[in-house]
PDB file of C-alpha atoms in Angstrom:
ATOM      1  CA  MET D 998       0.000   0.000   0.000  1.00 43.00           C
ATOM      2  CA  SER D 999       1.553   3.296  -1.145  1.00 40.00           C
ATOM      3  CA  THR D1000       1.644   6.293   1.123  1.00 41.00           C
ATOM      4  CA  SER D1001       2.312   8.813  -1.657  1.00 42.00           C
ATOM      5  CA  ALA D1002      -0.541  11.161  -2.680  1.00 40.00           C
ATOM      6  CA  HIS D1003      -2.213  10.521  -6.038  1.00 41.00           C
ATOM      7  CA  ARG D1004      -1.954  13.536  -8.257  1.00 41.00           C
ATOM      8  CA  PRO D1005      -4.427  14.078 -11.134  1.00 41.00           C
ATOM      9  CA  ARG D1006      -2.872  14.001 -14.594  1.00 41.00           C
ATOM     10  CA  THR D1007      -2.606  17.409 -16.227  1.00 41.00           C
ATOM     11  CA  PRO D1008      -3.720  18.000 -19.803  1.00 39.00           C
ATOM     12  CA  ALA D1009      -0.113  18.191 -20.922  1.00 42.00           C
ATOM     13  CA  GLN D1010       0.633  14.871 -19.371  1.00 43.00           C
ATOM     14  CA  GLY D1011      -2.424  13.265 -20.927  1.00 42.00           C
ATOM     15  CA  ARG D1012      -1.734  14.382 -24.561  1.00 42.00           C
ATOM     16  CA  PRO D1013      -0.209  11.854 -26.893  1.00 41.00           C
ATOM     17  CA  ARG D1014       3.466  12.669 -27.522  1.00 44.00           C
ATOM     18  CA  GLY D1015       4.454  13.532 -31.027  1.00 44.00           C
ATOM     19  CA  ASN D1016       7.720  12.340 -32.567  1.00 46.00           C
ATOM     20  CA  ARG D1017       9.177  15.810 -32.853  1.00 44.00           C
ATOM     21  CA  GLY D1018       8.234  16.894 -29.370  1.00 44.00           C
ATOM     22  CA  GLY D1019       9.399  13.602 -27.873  1.00 46.00           C
ATOM     23  CA  ARG D1020      12.729  13.720 -29.743  1.00 43.00           C
ATOM     24  CA  GLY D1021      13.327  17.236 -28.599  1.00 44.00           C
ATOM     25  CA  ARG D1022      12.693  16.389 -25.025  1.00 46.00           C
ATOM     26  CA  THR D1023      14.870  13.282 -25.274  1.00 42.00           C
ATOM     27  CA  VAL D1024      17.827  15.268 -26.629  1.00 40.00           C
ATOM     28  CA  ALA D1025      17.335  17.920 -23.988  1.00 43.00           C
ATOM     29  CA  ALA D1026      17.191  15.293 -21.243  1.00 42.00           C
ATOM     30  CA  ALA D1027      20.331  13.617 -22.545  1.00 42.00           C
ATOM     31  CA  ARG D1028      22.171  16.920 -22.604  1.00 44.00           C
ATOM     32  CA  THR D1029      20.984  17.651 -19.083  1.00 44.00           C
ATOM     33  CA  SER D1030      22.123  14.170 -17.907  1.00 46.00           C
ATOM     34  CA  ALA D1031      25.480  14.520 -19.575  1.00 44.00           C
ATOM     35  CA  ALA D1032      25.991  17.880 -18.016  1.00 44.00           C
ATOM     36  CA  ALA D1033      25.121  16.462 -14.606  1.00 46.00           C
ATOM     37  CA  ARG D1034      27.691  13.571 -14.798  1.00 50.00           C
ATOM     38  CA  PRO D1035      31.151  14.398 -13.326  1.00 50.00           C
ATOM     39  CA  THR D1036      33.973  14.560 -15.850  1.00 55.00           C
ATOM     40  CA  VAL D1037      36.801  11.939 -15.297  1.00 50.00           C
ATOM     41  CA  PRO D1038      40.201  13.666 -15.410  1.00 55.00           C
ATOM     42  CA  LEU D1039      42.449  12.637 -18.290  1.00 54.00           C
ATOM     43  CA  TRP D1040      45.386  11.985 -15.968  1.00 47.00           C
ATOM     44  CA  LEU D1041      43.334   9.396 -14.036  1.00 45.00           C
ATOM     45  CA  ILE D1042      42.484   7.600 -17.262  1.00 49.00           C
ATOM     46  CA  ALA D1043      46.180   7.568 -18.191  1.00 48.00           C
ATOM     47  CA  VAL D1044      47.170   6.094 -14.823  1.00 42.00           C
ATOM     48  CA  ALA D1045      44.556   3.367 -15.145  1.00 49.00           C
ATOM     49  CA  ALA D1046      45.861   2.500 -18.601  1.00 51.00           C
ATOM     50  CA  VAL D1047      49.439   2.232 -17.308  1.00 43.00           C
ATOM     51  CA  LEU D1048      48.394  -0.029 -14.444  1.00 47.00           C
ATOM     52  CA  ALA D1049      46.424  -2.253 -16.775  1.00 51.00           C
ATOM     53  CA  ALA D1050      49.381  -2.552 -19.116  1.00 48.00           C
ATOM     54  CA  ALA D1051      51.669  -3.424 -16.202  1.00 44.00           C
ATOM     55  CA  ALA D1052      49.297  -6.147 -15.057  1.00 48.00           C
ATOM     56  CA  VAL D1053      49.226  -7.680 -18.526  1.00 41.00           C
ATOM     57  CA  THR D1054      53.010  -7.540 -18.775  1.00 44.00           C
ATOM     58  CA  ALA D1055      53.428  -9.237 -15.372  1.00 42.00           C
ATOM     59  CA  ALA D1056      51.008 -11.967 -16.353  1.00 44.00           C
ATOM     60  CA  VAL D1057      53.018 -12.645 -19.492  1.00 41.00           C
ATOM     61  CA  LEU D1058      56.526 -12.421 -18.029  1.00 44.00           C
ATOM     62  CA  LEU D1059      56.122 -14.030 -14.612  1.00 47.00           C
ATOM     63  CA  PRO D1060      56.289 -17.854 -14.657  1.00 47.00           C
ATOM     64  CA  ASP D1061      53.257 -19.872 -13.711  1.00 49.00           C
ATOM     65  CA  THR D1062      54.408 -21.701 -10.566  1.00 47.00           C
ATOM     66  CA  ARG D1063      51.208 -23.563  -9.889  1.00 48.00           C
ATOM     67  CA  ASN D1064      52.343 -26.752 -11.580  1.00 49.00           C
ATOM     68  CA  SER D1065      56.076 -26.130 -11.927  1.00 50.00           C
ATOM     69  CA  ARG D1066      58.927 -27.478  -9.802  1.00 51.00           C
ATOM     70  CA  PRO D1067      61.534 -25.156  -8.312  1.00 53.00           C
ATOM     71  CA  PRO D1068      64.568 -24.862 -10.584  1.00 58.00           C
ATOM     72  CA  ALA D1069      67.524 -27.103  -9.779  1.00 58.00           C
ATOM     73  CA  PRO D1070      70.398 -25.292  -8.066  1.00 63.00           C
ATOM     74  CA  GLN D1071      73.169 -24.229 -10.398  1.00 83.00           C
ATOM     75  CA  ALA D1072      76.255 -26.430 -10.219  1.00 89.00           C
ATOM     76  CA  PRO D1073      79.021 -24.668  -8.270  1.00 94.00           C
ATOM     77  CA  PRO D1074      82.471 -24.155  -9.827  1.00 96.00           C
ATOM     78  CA  VAL D1075      85.037 -26.893  -9.216  1.00 95.00           C
ATOM     79  CA  THR D1076      87.077 -24.524  -7.072  1.00 96.00           C
ATOM     80  CA  ALA D1077      84.197 -23.742  -4.699  1.00 97.00           C
ATOM     81  CA  VAL D1078      84.762 -24.996  -1.147  1.00 98.00           C
ATOM     82  CA  VAL D1079      82.334 -27.717  -0.075  1.00 98.00           C
ATOM     83  CA  ALA D1080      83.643 -28.080   3.468  1.00 98.00           C
ATOM     84  CA  THR D1081      86.532 -27.190   5.732  1.00 98.00           C
ATOM     85  CA  ILE D1082      87.939 -30.092   7.768  1.00 98.00           C
ATOM     86  CA  ASP D1083      90.379 -29.291  10.548  1.00 96.00           C
ATOM     87  CA  GLY D1084      91.290 -26.127   8.662  1.00 95.00           C
ATOM     88  CA  GLN D1085      91.785 -27.911   5.309  1.00 96.00           C
ATOM     89  CA  GLN D1086      89.502 -26.668   2.511  1.00 97.00           C
ATOM     90  CA  ILE D1087      87.818 -29.308   0.322  1.00 98.00           C
ATOM     91  CA  PRO D1088      87.009 -28.068  -3.203  1.00 98.00           C
ATOM     92  CA  VAL D1089      84.180 -29.417  -5.354  1.00 98.00           C
ATOM     93  CA  ARG D1090      86.713 -31.075  -7.652  1.00 97.00           C
ATOM     94  CA  GLU D1091      88.057 -33.213  -4.824  1.00 97.00           C
ATOM     95  CA  PHE D1092      84.621 -33.930  -3.365  1.00 98.00           C
ATOM     96  CA  ALA D1093      83.443 -35.188  -6.768  1.00 97.00           C
ATOM     97  CA  LEU D1094      85.968 -38.038  -6.576  1.00 96.00           C
ATOM     98  CA  TYR D1095      84.374 -39.343  -3.387  1.00 97.00           C
ATOM     99  CA  LEU D1096      80.906 -39.036  -4.924  1.00 97.00           C
ATOM    100  CA  ALA D1097      82.066 -41.206  -7.829  1.00 96.00           C
ATOM    101  CA  GLN D1098      83.544 -43.791  -5.456  1.00 95.00           C
ATOM    102  CA  GLU D1099      80.331 -44.095  -3.428  1.00 96.00           C
ATOM    103  CA  ARG D1100      77.882 -44.014  -6.348  1.00 96.00           C
ATOM    104  CA  ALA D1101      77.646 -47.780  -6.914  1.00 96.00           C
ATOM    105  CA  ALA D1102      77.317 -48.547  -3.203  1.00 97.00           C
ATOM    106  CA  THR D1103      74.529 -45.979  -2.884  1.00 97.00           C
ATOM    107  CA  PHE D1104      72.607 -47.449  -5.801  1.00 96.00           C
ATOM    108  CA  THR D1105      72.957 -50.954  -4.351  1.00 97.00           C
ATOM    109  CA  HIS D1106      71.768 -49.771  -0.929  1.00 97.00           C
ATOM    110  CA  PHE D1107      68.532 -48.230  -2.228  1.00 97.00           C
ATOM    111  CA  ARG D1108      67.862 -51.083  -4.618  1.00 96.00           C
ATOM    112  CA  GLN D1109      68.216 -53.731  -1.917  1.00 96.00           C
ATOM    113  CA  LYS D1110      66.520 -51.877   0.929  1.00 95.00           C
ATOM    114  CA  PHE D1111      63.723 -50.071  -0.908  1.00 96.00           C
ATOM    115  CA  GLY D1112      63.484 -51.775  -4.285  1.00 96.00           C
ATOM    116  CA  ALA D1113      64.460 -48.537  -6.059  1.00 95.00           C
ATOM    117  CA  VAL D1114      65.188 -48.827  -9.763  1.00 93.00           C
ATOM    118  CA  ASP D1115      67.417 -46.710 -11.922  1.00 92.00           C
ATOM    119  CA  GLY D1116      65.705 -43.908 -13.821  1.00 92.00           C
ATOM    120  CA  PRO D1117      65.523 -40.134 -14.291  1.00 91.00           C
ATOM    121  CA  HIS D1118      64.105 -39.604 -10.775  1.00 93.00           C
ATOM    122  CA  PHE D1119      66.202 -42.177  -8.890  1.00 96.00           C
ATOM    123  CA  TRP D1120      68.442 -39.649  -7.130  1.00 96.00           C
ATOM    124  CA  THR D1121      65.634 -37.276  -6.135  1.00 95.00           C
ATOM    125  CA  THR D1122      62.987 -39.767  -4.941  1.00 96.00           C
ATOM    126  CA  PRO D1123      62.886 -39.910  -1.109  1.00 96.00           C
ATOM    127  CA  HIS D1124      62.825 -43.201   0.815  1.00 96.00           C
ATOM    128  CA  ASP D1125      62.167 -42.952   4.557  1.00 94.00           C
ATOM    129  CA  GLY D1126      62.646 -39.198   4.218  1.00 94.00           C
ATOM    130  CA  ARG D1127      66.052 -39.351   2.508  1.00 94.00           C
ATOM    131  CA  THR D1128      66.882 -39.233  -1.189  1.00 97.00           C
ATOM    132  CA  PRO D1129      69.742 -41.219  -2.709  1.00 97.00           C
ATOM    133  CA  ALA D1130      71.417 -37.896  -3.580  1.00 97.00           C
ATOM    134  CA  VAL D1131      71.470 -36.817   0.067  1.00 97.00           C
ATOM    135  CA  TYR D1132      72.653 -40.261   1.181  1.00 97.00           C
ATOM    136  CA  LEU D1133      75.462 -40.211  -1.399  1.00 98.00           C
ATOM    137  CA  ARG D1134      76.667 -36.754  -0.370  1.00 98.00           C
ATOM    138  CA  GLU D1135      76.697 -37.794   3.289  1.00 97.00           C
ATOM    139  CA  ARG D1136      78.772 -40.903   2.543  1.00 98.00           C
ATOM    140  CA  ALA D1137      81.185 -38.856   0.431  1.00 98.00           C
ATOM    141  CA  LEU D1138      81.536 -36.312   3.244  1.00 98.00           C
ATOM    142  CA  ALA D1139      82.367 -39.090   5.714  1.00 98.00           C
ATOM    143  CA  ASP D1140      84.981 -40.469   3.311  1.00 97.00           C
ATOM    144  CA  VAL D1141      86.635 -37.123   2.631  1.00 98.00           C
ATOM    145  CA  THR D1142      86.737 -36.390   6.365  1.00 98.00           C
ATOM    146  CA  ARG D1143      88.593 -39.624   7.070  1.00 97.00           C
ATOM    147  CA  THR D1144      91.027 -39.108   4.190  1.00 97.00           C
ATOM    148  CA  THR D1145      91.711 -35.509   5.202  1.00 97.00           C
ATOM    149  CA  VAL D1146      92.504 -36.699   8.720  1.00 97.00           C
ATOM    150  CA  GLU D1147      94.966 -39.237   7.267  1.00 97.00           C
ATOM    151  CA  LEU D1148      96.596 -36.621   5.042  1.00 96.00           C
ATOM    152  CA  THR D1149      96.905 -34.166   7.911  1.00 96.00           C
ATOM    153  CA  LEU D1150      98.502 -36.819  10.119  1.00 96.00           C
ATOM    154  CA  ALA D1151     100.857 -37.827   7.293  1.00 96.00           C
ATOM    155  CA  HIS D1152     101.869 -34.185   6.941  1.00 96.00           C
ATOM    156  CA  ARG D1153     102.589 -33.969  10.659  1.00 95.00           C
ATOM    157  CA  GLN D1154     104.660 -37.138  10.412  1.00 95.00           C
ATOM    158  CA  GLY D1155     106.710 -35.647   7.581  1.00 95.00           C
ATOM    159  CA  LEU D1156     105.421 -37.991   4.865  1.00 96.00           C
ATOM    160  CA  VAL D1157     103.868 -35.273   2.681  1.00 94.00           C
ATOM    161  CA  ALA D1158     104.998 -31.697   2.259  1.00 93.00           C
ATOM    162  CA  ASP D1159     101.518 -30.335   1.538  1.00 94.00           C
ATOM    163  CA  SER D1160      98.234 -32.132   2.223  1.00 93.00           C
ATOM    164  CA  GLY D1161      96.088 -29.763   0.114  1.00 93.00           C
ATOM    165  CA  TYR D1162      94.371 -30.796  -3.104  1.00 95.00           C
ATOM    166  CA  ASP D1163      96.214 -28.208  -5.184  1.00 95.00           C
ATOM    167  CA  ALA D1164      99.471 -29.927  -4.227  1.00 95.00           C
ATOM    168  CA  PHE D1165      97.983 -33.278  -5.241  1.00 96.00           C
ATOM    169  CA  LEU D1166      96.972 -31.900  -8.651  1.00 96.00           C
ATOM    170  CA  HIS D1167     100.460 -30.523  -9.163  1.00 97.00           C
ATOM    171  CA  ASN D1168     102.017 -33.891  -8.285  1.00 96.00           C
ATOM    172  CA  TRP D1169      99.592 -35.713 -10.590  1.00 97.00           C
ATOM    173  CA  GLN D1170     100.447 -33.506 -13.554  1.00 97.00           C
ATOM    174  CA  THR D1171     104.172 -33.805 -12.798  1.00 97.00           C
ATOM    175  CA  GLU D1172     103.966 -37.597 -12.626  1.00 97.00           C
ATOM    176  CA  ASN D1173     102.128 -37.825 -15.941  1.00 97.00           C
ATOM    177  CA  ALA D1174     104.685 -35.523 -17.559  1.00 98.00           C
ATOM    178  CA  ARG D1175     107.481 -37.757 -16.258  1.00 97.00           C
ATOM    179  CA  ARG D1176     105.782 -40.832 -17.695  1.00 97.00           C
ATOM    180  CA  ARG D1177     105.300 -39.191 -21.091  1.00 97.00           C
ATOM    181  CA  LYS D1178     109.003 -38.370 -21.269  1.00 97.00           C
ATOM    182  CA  ALA D1179     109.957 -41.883 -20.179  1.00 97.00           C
ATOM    183  CA  VAL D1180     107.787 -43.456 -22.874  1.00 96.00           C
ATOM    184  CA  ALA D1181     109.206 -41.078 -25.501  1.00 96.00           C
ATOM    185  CA  ALA D1182     112.718 -42.120 -24.425  1.00 97.00           C
ATOM    186  CA  HIS D1183     111.750 -45.841 -24.596  1.00 95.00           C
ATOM    187  CA  GLN D1184     112.280 -46.277 -20.872  1.00 95.00           C
ATOM    188  CA  VAL D1185     110.480 -48.892 -18.807  1.00 93.00           C
ATOM    189  CA  ILE D1186     107.641 -47.583 -16.634  1.00 92.00           C
ATOM    190  CA  TYR D1187     105.418 -49.452 -14.213  1.00 92.00           C
ATOM    191  CA  GLY D1188     101.694 -48.905 -14.155  1.00 92.00           C
ATOM    192  CA  PRO D1189      99.691 -46.923 -16.700  1.00 94.00           C
ATOM    193  CA  VAL D1190     101.275 -44.614 -19.229  1.00 95.00           C
ATOM    194  CA  GLN D1191      99.021 -41.847 -17.913  1.00 97.00           C
ATOM    195  CA  TYR D1192      97.102 -41.731 -14.640  1.00 97.00           C
ATOM    196  CA  THR D1193      93.595 -40.370 -14.541  1.00 97.00           C
ATOM    197  CA  GLU D1194      92.955 -37.963 -11.703  1.00 96.00           C
ATOM    198  CA  SER D1195      90.820 -40.545  -9.909  1.00 95.00           C
ATOM    199  CA  ASN D1196      93.253 -43.435 -10.375  1.00 96.00           C
ATOM    200  CA  TYR D1197      96.228 -41.402  -9.212  1.00 97.00           C
ATOM    201  CA  PHE D1198      94.258 -40.244  -6.168  1.00 95.00           C
ATOM    202  CA  THR D1199      93.510 -43.849  -5.204  1.00 95.00           C
ATOM    203  CA  TYR D1200      97.116 -44.881  -5.847  1.00 95.00           C
ATOM    204  CA  VAL D1201      98.555 -42.084  -3.700  1.00 95.00           C
ATOM    205  CA  LEU D1202      96.185 -42.668  -0.788  1.00 95.00           C
ATOM    206  CA  SER D1203      96.779 -46.415  -0.765  1.00 94.00           C
ATOM    207  CA  ASN D1204     100.552 -46.020  -0.610  1.00 95.00           C
ATOM    208  CA  LEU D1205     100.288 -43.206   1.905  1.00 95.00           C
ATOM    209  CA  ALA D1206      98.174 -45.278   4.301  1.00 95.00           C
ATOM    210  CA  ALA D1207     100.750 -48.077   4.250  1.00 96.00           C
ATOM    211  CA  ASP D1208     103.594 -45.630   4.830  1.00 97.00           C
ATOM    212  CA  LEU D1209     101.694 -43.950   7.633  1.00 97.00           C
ATOM    213  CA  ARG D1210     101.074 -47.270   9.411  1.00 97.00           C
ATOM    214  CA  ASP D1211     104.780 -48.008   9.273  1.00 96.00           C
ATOM    215  CA  ARG D1212     105.659 -44.556  10.552  1.00 97.00           C
ATOM    216  CA  LEU D1213     103.218 -44.762  13.461  1.00 97.00           C
ATOM    217  CA  THR D1214     104.660 -48.163  14.384  1.00 97.00           C
ATOM    218  CA  LYS D1215     108.251 -46.941  14.229  1.00 96.00           C
ATOM    219  CA  THR D1216     107.447 -43.877  16.312  1.00 94.00           C
ATOM    220  CA  ARG D1217     105.594 -46.149  18.764  1.00 95.00           C
ATOM    221  CA  VAL D1218     102.284 -44.402  18.357  1.00 95.00           C
ATOM    222  CA  ILE D1219     101.185 -47.963  17.625  1.00 97.00           C
ATOM    223  CA  THR D1220     102.944 -50.581  19.740  1.00 97.00           C
ATOM    224  CA  THR D1221     102.924 -54.350  19.216  1.00 96.00           C
ATOM    225  CA  PRO D1222     103.747 -56.050  22.533  1.00 96.00           C
ATOM    226  CA  ASP D1223     103.588 -59.816  22.523  1.00 96.00           C
ATOM    227  CA  SER D1224     100.734 -59.817  25.036  1.00 96.00           C
ATOM    228  CA  ALA D1225      98.603 -57.629  22.744  1.00 97.00           C
ATOM    229  CA  LEU D1226      99.335 -59.837  19.756  1.00 97.00           C
ATOM    230  CA  ARG D1227      98.380 -63.006  21.663  1.00 96.00           C
ATOM    231  CA  SER D1228      95.119 -61.415  22.803  1.00 97.00           C
ATOM    232  CA  TYR D1229      94.343 -60.383  19.224  1.00 97.00           C
ATOM    233  CA  PHE D1230      95.161 -63.889  17.966  1.00 97.00           C
ATOM    234  CA  THR D1231      92.766 -65.438  20.490  1.00 96.00           C
ATOM    235  CA  ALA D1232      89.963 -62.971  19.712  1.00 97.00           C
ATOM    236  CA  HIS D1233      90.335 -63.547  15.940  1.00 96.00           C
ATOM    237  CA  ARG D1234      91.219 -67.234  15.949  1.00 94.00           C
ATOM    238  CA  GLY D1235      89.037 -67.871  12.925  1.00 94.00           C
ATOM    239  CA  ASP D1236      91.230 -65.599  10.792  1.00 95.00           C
ATOM    240  CA  PHE D1237      94.200 -67.896  11.324  1.00 94.00           C
ATOM    241  CA  PRO D1238      92.878 -71.433  10.890  1.00 90.00           C
ATOM    242  CA  HIS D1239      95.152 -74.391  11.546  1.00 87.00           C
ATOM    243  CA  GLN D1240      97.996 -72.160  12.715  1.00 92.00           C
ATOM    244  CA  SER D1241      99.666 -71.759  16.052  1.00 94.00           C
ATOM    245  CA  PHE D1242     100.455 -68.300  17.370  1.00 95.00           C
ATOM    246  CA  ALA D1243     104.151 -68.846  16.733  1.00 95.00           C
ATOM    247  CA  ALA D1244     103.529 -69.805  13.093  1.00 95.00           C
ATOM    248  CA  ALA D1245     101.104 -66.964  12.475  1.00 96.00           C
ATOM    249  CA  ARG D1246     102.867 -64.296  14.520  1.00 96.00           C
ATOM    250  CA  GLU D1247     103.863 -62.025  11.616  1.00 96.00           C
ATOM    251  CA  GLU D1248     100.396 -62.238  10.081  1.00 96.00           C
ATOM    252  CA  VAL D1249      98.915 -61.475  13.486  1.00 97.00           C
ATOM    253  CA  ARG D1250     101.230 -58.495  13.890  1.00 97.00           C
ATOM    254  CA  GLN D1251     100.235 -57.024  10.519  1.00 96.00           C
ATOM    255  CA  ALA D1252      96.529 -57.526  11.217  1.00 97.00           C
ATOM    256  CA  TYR D1253      96.893 -56.012  14.676  1.00 98.00           C
ATOM    257  CA  VAL D1254      98.757 -52.958  13.329  1.00 97.00           C
ATOM    258  CA  LEU D1255      95.997 -52.410  10.752  1.00 97.00           C
ATOM    259  CA  HIS D1256      93.387 -52.782  13.492  1.00 97.00           C
ATOM    260  CA  ARG D1257      95.144 -50.228  15.705  1.00 97.00           C
ATOM    261  CA  TYR D1258      95.706 -47.879  12.755  1.00 97.00           C
ATOM    262  CA  GLN D1259      92.002 -47.907  11.927  1.00 97.00           C
ATOM    263  CA  ALA D1260      91.222 -47.152  15.559  1.00 97.00           C
ATOM    264  CA  VAL D1261      93.623 -44.186  15.578  1.00 97.00           C
ATOM    265  CA  ILE D1262      92.224 -42.746  12.331  1.00 97.00           C
ATOM    266  CA  GLY D1263      88.666 -43.448  13.474  1.00 97.00           C
ATOM    267  CA  GLY D1264      89.216 -41.508  16.694  1.00 97.00           C
ATOM    268  CA  LEU D1265      90.732 -38.551  14.858  1.00 97.00           C
ATOM    269  CA  THR D1266      87.895 -38.607  12.330  1.00 97.00           C
ATOM    270  CA  ALA D1267      85.257 -38.597  15.059  1.00 97.00           C
ATOM    271  CA  SER D1268      86.842 -35.566  16.702  1.00 97.00           C
ATOM    272  CA  ALA D1269      87.562 -33.668  13.474  1.00 98.00           C
ATOM    273  CA  HIS D1270      86.083 -30.182  13.141  1.00 97.00           C
ATOM    274  CA  VAL D1271      83.950 -30.211   9.995  1.00 98.00           C
ATOM    275  CA  SER D1272      82.313 -27.045   8.657  1.00 98.00           C
ATOM    276  CA  VAL D1273      80.052 -27.574   5.623  1.00 98.00           C
ATOM    277  CA  ASP D1274      78.989 -24.854   3.205  1.00 97.00           C
ATOM    278  CA  HIS D1275      75.503 -26.213   2.467  1.00 96.00           C
ATOM    279  CA  ALA D1276      74.911 -23.751  -0.362  1.00 96.00           C
ATOM    280  CA  VAL D1277      77.740 -25.510  -2.222  1.00 97.00           C
ATOM    281  CA  PHE D1278      77.305 -28.985  -0.706  1.00 97.00           C
ATOM    282  CA  ASP D1279      73.641 -29.270  -1.701  1.00 96.00           C
ATOM    283  CA  ALA D1280      74.303 -27.995  -5.213  1.00 96.00           C
ATOM    284  CA  VAL D1281      77.075 -30.421  -6.167  1.00 96.00           C
ATOM    285  CA  PRO D1282      75.569 -32.456  -9.053  1.00 93.00           C
ATOM    286  CA  VAL D1283      74.658 -36.076  -8.422  1.00 92.00           C
ATOM    287  CA  SER D1284      73.700 -38.304 -11.321  1.00 83.00           C
TER     288      SER D1284
END
């Protein structure tokens, strides 16, 4: 129910509207309406156009991250320092050798324990919260820590002049140059004509460990009293079948020295100060 008063229609309101009169009033009303609307400043229109253009540009240039994976970290240079162990810097180039040595063992571990198969996502697929890539880097770090401890001890014992990797690379290149000259002069050489970096690294470390065991024995860091050898023989009787202690004494001594050497290196490794640069460590390629 309306509360407004009903007004009677005036004669003007009741007359039929002609086309001319109606058109005139329509034009007049439109002009009046246009005059009543506020005018939008040109500068505001320009700003709106700029903002719209910027939004379109951002939509085109910015990547769509809804279904995309984060980009893989860029591989660090070979001279970048992965870790510092007891003050000795470990470059990516050296660390890569340990990664290569542990690669097969890592693959075997995940295949046997989790049934993982080789493929493009093998290294990045987690198993029990750990990917093969992380596992491999951790094993390589443990290996390089132990070796660095050995090299540092060998340096202290006077067996190597410089335990750094740059010195190793220099020695490797010098040895290969010597072998090239020997071959050119038709001289006899033992071993390969040219060492690869990895093969020479393994060769040097193997010889160094043997020399270091001998040095630690001679300096009585490792002692071999008869009582200790007899105790070792009894505890490891199965390693010397059908032999008396007297017959196996030299074998027992060598095994005991190796056992003690591993204990010494293990203790130094456990107490080593290791500082890892995770920005480099996590970016070292694994494949």
